[in-house]
Short mmCIF file of C-alpha atoms in Angstrom, two decimals:
data_model
loop_
_atom_site.label_atom_id
_atom_site.label_comp_id
_atom_site.label_asym_id
_atom_site.label_seq_id
_atom_site.Cartn_x
_atom_site.Cartn_y
_atom_site.Cartn_z
CA MET A 1 0.00 0.00 0.00
CA MET A 2 1.28 3.49 -0.88
CA GLN A 3 2.30 5.67 2.01
CA CYS A 4 1.02 9.21 2.39
CA LEU A 5 3.50 11.95 1.52
CA PRO A 6 4.64 13.58 4.76
CA PHE A 7 4.18 17.18 3.66
CA PHE A 8 0.47 16.62 3.06
CA ILE A 9 -0.17 15.52 6.63
CA SER A 10 -1.47 18.21 8.96
CA PRO A 11 -0.56 18.17 12.68
CA GLN A 12 -4.11 17.21 13.65
CA LEU A 13 -4.08 13.99 11.62
CA SER A 14 -2.89 10.60 12.57
CA ALA A 15 0.15 9.44 10.65
CA GLY A 16 -1.41 6.02 10.45
CA SER A 17 -4.38 7.05 8.31
CA PRO A 18 -4.82 4.76 5.29
CA CYS A 19 -4.18 6.31 1.89
CA SER A 20 -6.47 4.27 -0.31
CA CYS A 21 -10.18 3.59 -0.35
CA GLU A 22 -11.30 0.24 0.98
CA VAL A 23 -14.65 -1.49 0.96
CA GLY A 24 -15.77 -2.36 4.47
CA ALA A 25 -17.88 -5.29 5.65
CA GLU A 26 -21.09 -3.38 4.92
CA GLY A 27 -19.96 -2.38 1.44
CA THR A 28 -19.19 1.17 2.59
CA LYS A 29 -16.02 2.60 1.16
CA LYS A 30 -13.58 3.94 3.70
CA LYS A 31 -10.91 6.43 2.91
CA LYS A 32 -8.20 8.34 4.60
CA SER A 33 -9.10 11.28 6.78
CA LYS A 34 -11.49 13.59 5.01
CA ASN A 35 -9.48 16.60 6.11
CA LEU A 36 -6.31 15.14 4.62
CA ALA A 37 -8.06 14.49 1.32
CA LYS A 38 -9.35 18.05 1.20
CA ASP A 39 -5.91 19.38 2.06
CA MET A 40 -4.38 17.42 -0.82
CA LYS A 41 -7.13 18.58 -3.19
CA ASN A 42 -6.61 22.22 -2.24
CA ARG A 43 -2.84 21.94 -2.66
CA LEU A 44 -3.15 20.34 -6.08
CA GLY A 45 -5.71 22.91 -7.15
CA PHE A 46 -3.42 25.73 -6.05
CA LEU A 47 -0.51 24.29 -7.99
CA ARG A 48 -2.62 23.89 -11.13
CA ARG A 49 -3.91 27.44 -10.91
CA ARG A 50 -0.37 28.77 -10.55
CA ASN A 51 0.90 26.91 -13.60
CA GLU A 52 -1.97 27.67 -15.93
CA SER A 53 -3.52 30.91 -17.13
CA PRO A 54 -7.17 31.68 -16.29
CA GLY A 55 -9.66 29.83 -18.47
CA SER A 56 -7.04 27.47 -19.87
CA ASN A 57 -7.21 24.84 -17.14
CA SER A 58 -6.53 21.51 -18.86
CA ALA A 59 -9.02 19.83 -16.52
CA GLY A 60 -11.74 22.01 -18.02
CA LYS A 61 -11.30 20.95 -21.63
CA ILE A 62 -14.29 19.40 -23.36
CA ASP A 63 -13.95 16.07 -25.12
CA LYS A 64 -13.25 16.55 -28.83
CA SER A 65 -16.03 14.07 -29.64
CA MET A 66 -18.49 16.77 -28.51
CA LYS A 67 -17.50 19.04 -31.39
CA SER A 68 -20.31 17.67 -33.58
CA VAL A 69 -22.96 18.82 -31.09
CA LYS A 70 -21.46 22.23 -30.31
CA PRO A 71 -24.34 24.69 -29.87
CA THR A 72 -24.93 27.94 -31.66
CA PRO A 73 -24.61 31.07 -29.48
CA GLU A 74 -28.42 31.26 -29.46
CA GLU A 75 -28.69 27.69 -28.13
CA ALA A 76 -26.04 28.31 -25.51
CA LEU A 77 -27.84 31.43 -24.32
CA LYS A 78 -30.89 29.28 -23.47
CA TRP A 79 -28.77 27.42 -20.90
CA GLY A 80 -28.97 30.58 -18.84
CA ASP A 81 -32.72 30.02 -18.39
CA SER A 82 -32.29 27.03 -16.09
CA LEU A 83 -29.89 24.32 -14.98
CA ASP A 84 -32.31 21.78 -16.43
CA LYS A 85 -31.89 23.22 -19.95
CA LEU A 86 -28.13 23.04 -19.53
CA LEU A 87 -28.12 19.40 -18.37
CA THR A 88 -30.52 18.19 -21.06
CA HIS A 89 -28.22 19.48 -23.83
CA LYS A 90 -25.47 16.99 -24.63
CA TYR A 91 -22.78 19.63 -25.14
CA GLY A 92 -24.10 21.67 -22.23
CA LEU A 93 -23.73 18.68 -19.94
CA ALA A 94 -20.15 18.12 -21.16
CA ALA A 95 -19.33 21.81 -20.71
CA PHE A 96 -20.74 21.89 -17.19
CA ARG A 97 -18.82 18.72 -16.29
CA ALA A 98 -15.61 20.30 -17.59
CA PHE A 99 -16.28 23.39 -15.50
CA LEU A 100 -16.97 21.37 -12.34
CA ARG A 101 -13.72 19.51 -12.94
CA THR A 102 -11.81 22.79 -12.64
CA GLU A 103 -13.53 23.37 -9.28
CA PHE A 104 -12.94 19.81 -8.09
CA SER A 105 -16.67 19.26 -7.56
CA GLU A 106 -17.42 16.91 -10.44
CA GLU A 107 -18.74 14.32 -7.98
CA ASN A 108 -21.98 16.32 -7.61
CA LEU A 109 -22.82 15.94 -11.29
CA GLU A 110 -21.63 12.33 -11.33
CA PHE A 111 -23.96 11.51 -8.44
CA TRP A 112 -26.89 13.26 -10.14
CA LEU A 113 -26.25 11.33 -13.36
CA ALA A 114 -25.90 8.05 -11.44
CA CYS A 115 -29.33 8.66 -9.92
CA GLU A 116 -30.81 9.32 -13.37
CA GLU A 117 -29.41 6.02 -14.63
CA TYR A 118 -30.56 4.23 -11.49
CA LYS A 119 -34.19 5.24 -12.12
CA LYS A 120 -34.06 3.54 -15.52
CA ILE A 121 -33.26 0.10 -14.03
CA LYS A 122 -36.16 -2.36 -14.23
CA SER A 123 -34.74 -5.41 -12.48
CA GLN A 124 -35.23 -5.30 -8.69
CA SER A 125 -32.03 -7.23 -8.03
CA LYS A 126 -29.97 -4.93 -10.27
CA MET A 127 -31.63 -1.95 -8.65
CA ALA A 128 -30.63 -3.16 -5.18
CA SER A 129 -27.06 -3.77 -6.30
CA LYS A 130 -26.80 -0.36 -7.98
CA ALA A 131 -28.32 1.37 -4.96
CA LYS A 132 -25.66 -0.05 -2.64
CA LYS A 133 -22.93 0.98 -5.07
CA ILE A 134 -24.22 4.55 -5.34
CA PHE A 135 -24.55 4.86 -1.59
CA ALA A 136 -21.06 3.48 -0.98
CA GLU A 137 -19.47 5.73 -3.59
CA TYR A 138 -21.23 9.03 -3.01
CA ILE A 139 -23.23 9.11 0.23
CA ALA A 140 -21.51 7.02 2.90
CA ILE A 141 -19.48 9.13 5.32
CA GLN A 142 -15.87 9.45 4.09
CA SER A 143 -16.66 7.71 0.82
CA CYS A 144 -14.22 8.49 -1.99
CA LYS A 145 -16.64 10.79 -3.88
CA GLU A 146 -18.73 11.93 -0.94
CA VAL A 147 -21.25 14.62 -1.85
CA ASN A 148 -22.35 17.32 0.57
CA LEU A 149 -25.56 16.10 2.23
CA ASP A 150 -27.12 16.90 5.58
CA SER A 151 -27.38 14.10 8.13
CA TYR A 152 -31.16 13.77 7.75
CA THR A 153 -30.93 13.21 3.99
CA ARG A 154 -28.04 10.80 4.42
CA ASP A 155 -29.89 8.74 7.06
CA HIS A 156 -33.15 8.85 5.10
CA THR A 157 -31.39 7.52 2.00
CA LYS A 158 -29.66 4.82 4.03
CA ASP A 159 -33.03 3.67 5.39
CA ASN A 160 -34.37 3.49 1.83
CA LEU A 161 -31.79 0.81 1.03
CA GLN A 162 -33.77 -1.63 3.19
CA ASN A 163 -36.41 -1.73 0.47
CA VAL A 164 -35.14 -0.07 -2.68
CA THR A 165 -37.46 1.61 -5.17
CA ARG A 166 -36.90 4.00 -8.08
CA SER A 167 -37.40 6.91 -5.67
CA SER A 168 -34.81 5.75 -3.12
CA PHE A 169 -32.39 8.56 -4.02
CA ASP A 170 -34.93 11.25 -4.91
CA LEU A 171 -34.38 13.36 -1.80
CA ALA A 172 -30.58 13.18 -2.01
CA GLN A 173 -30.67 13.90 -5.75
CA ARG A 174 -32.87 16.97 -5.20
CA ARG A 175 -30.49 18.24 -2.53
CA ILE A 176 -27.45 17.95 -4.83
CA TYR A 177 -29.35 19.44 -7.78
CA GLY A 178 -30.28 22.39 -5.57
CA LEU A 179 -26.66 22.76 -4.48
CA MET A 180 -25.43 22.85 -8.09
CA GLU A 181 -28.24 25.21 -9.07
CA LYS A 182 -27.44 27.75 -6.35
CA ASP A 183 -23.68 27.39 -6.29
CA SER A 184 -21.86 25.96 -9.33
CA TYR A 185 -24.41 26.84 -12.03
CA PRO A 186 -24.27 30.65 -11.52
CA ARG A 187 -20.48 30.51 -11.57
CA PHE A 188 -20.59 28.47 -14.78
CA LEU A 189 -22.71 31.18 -16.41
CA ARG A 190 -20.03 33.72 -15.44
CA SER A 191 -17.16 31.50 -16.61
CA GLU A 192 -14.87 32.10 -19.56
CA LEU A 193 -15.91 28.73 -20.98
CA TYR A 194 -19.57 29.79 -21.21
CA SER A 195 -18.70 33.30 -22.32
CA ASP A 196 -16.72 31.90 -25.25
CA LEU A 197 -19.71 29.83 -26.36
CA ILE A 198 -22.22 32.68 -26.39
CA ASN A 199 -19.77 35.12 -27.97
CA GLN A 200 -18.39 32.83 -30.69
CA LYS A 201 -20.63 34.37 -33.34
CA LYS A 202 -19.44 37.87 -32.47
CA ALA A 203 -15.81 36.78 -32.56
CA SER A 204 -16.33 35.03 -35.89
CA SER A 205 -17.94 38.09 -37.54
CA THR A 206 -15.18 40.35 -36.20
CA SER A 207 -12.55 38.05 -37.66
CA THR A 208 -14.30 37.98 -41.04
CA SER A 209 -14.63 41.76 -41.28
CA SER A 210 -11.01 42.35 -40.33
CA SER A 211 -9.75 39.95 -43.01
CA SER A 212 -11.82 41.51 -45.79
#
């Protein structure tokens, strides 16, 4: 097992904290101290921001395969109406994911998407298996991709695992959707990535006029 790098360990943490995620007896993933993980994330984010110019973060690049569904400026402007319009557009979803990646909060969107896929499952046994996996990966305390949920929602979702249904994650999903809607979504609309999309027509016409 890899050992934690000494300079990442804060004085309040135990030097014996495990570095890798492990699946416990109840299927709940355990990880090293949450504070240590956040400290490492913040350090890495700081280093990336220092080495890259604003708006050019490599983590925020959109997959080239999305080029065929790139929206017109008019289409992109509609994303400003609601988060739902952004997420239902294939390129919009990819753009938002790329943005969240630069903020190290991609797990919120991943959890929301996992819940959407979960609700499409028809087999009860597959549903139960998927439910445990989602809980272990995103909701269990100190899970590797733990999303920010209040204790009531976490406990309520855990209780739902006793008898899984398509609505087992509805409350948790609504909470995370609301978090993205109030927090990340407004910042995305102010981002350089989004600004470039809605201003591409203007930039294109300027370039054409200057070359003529």
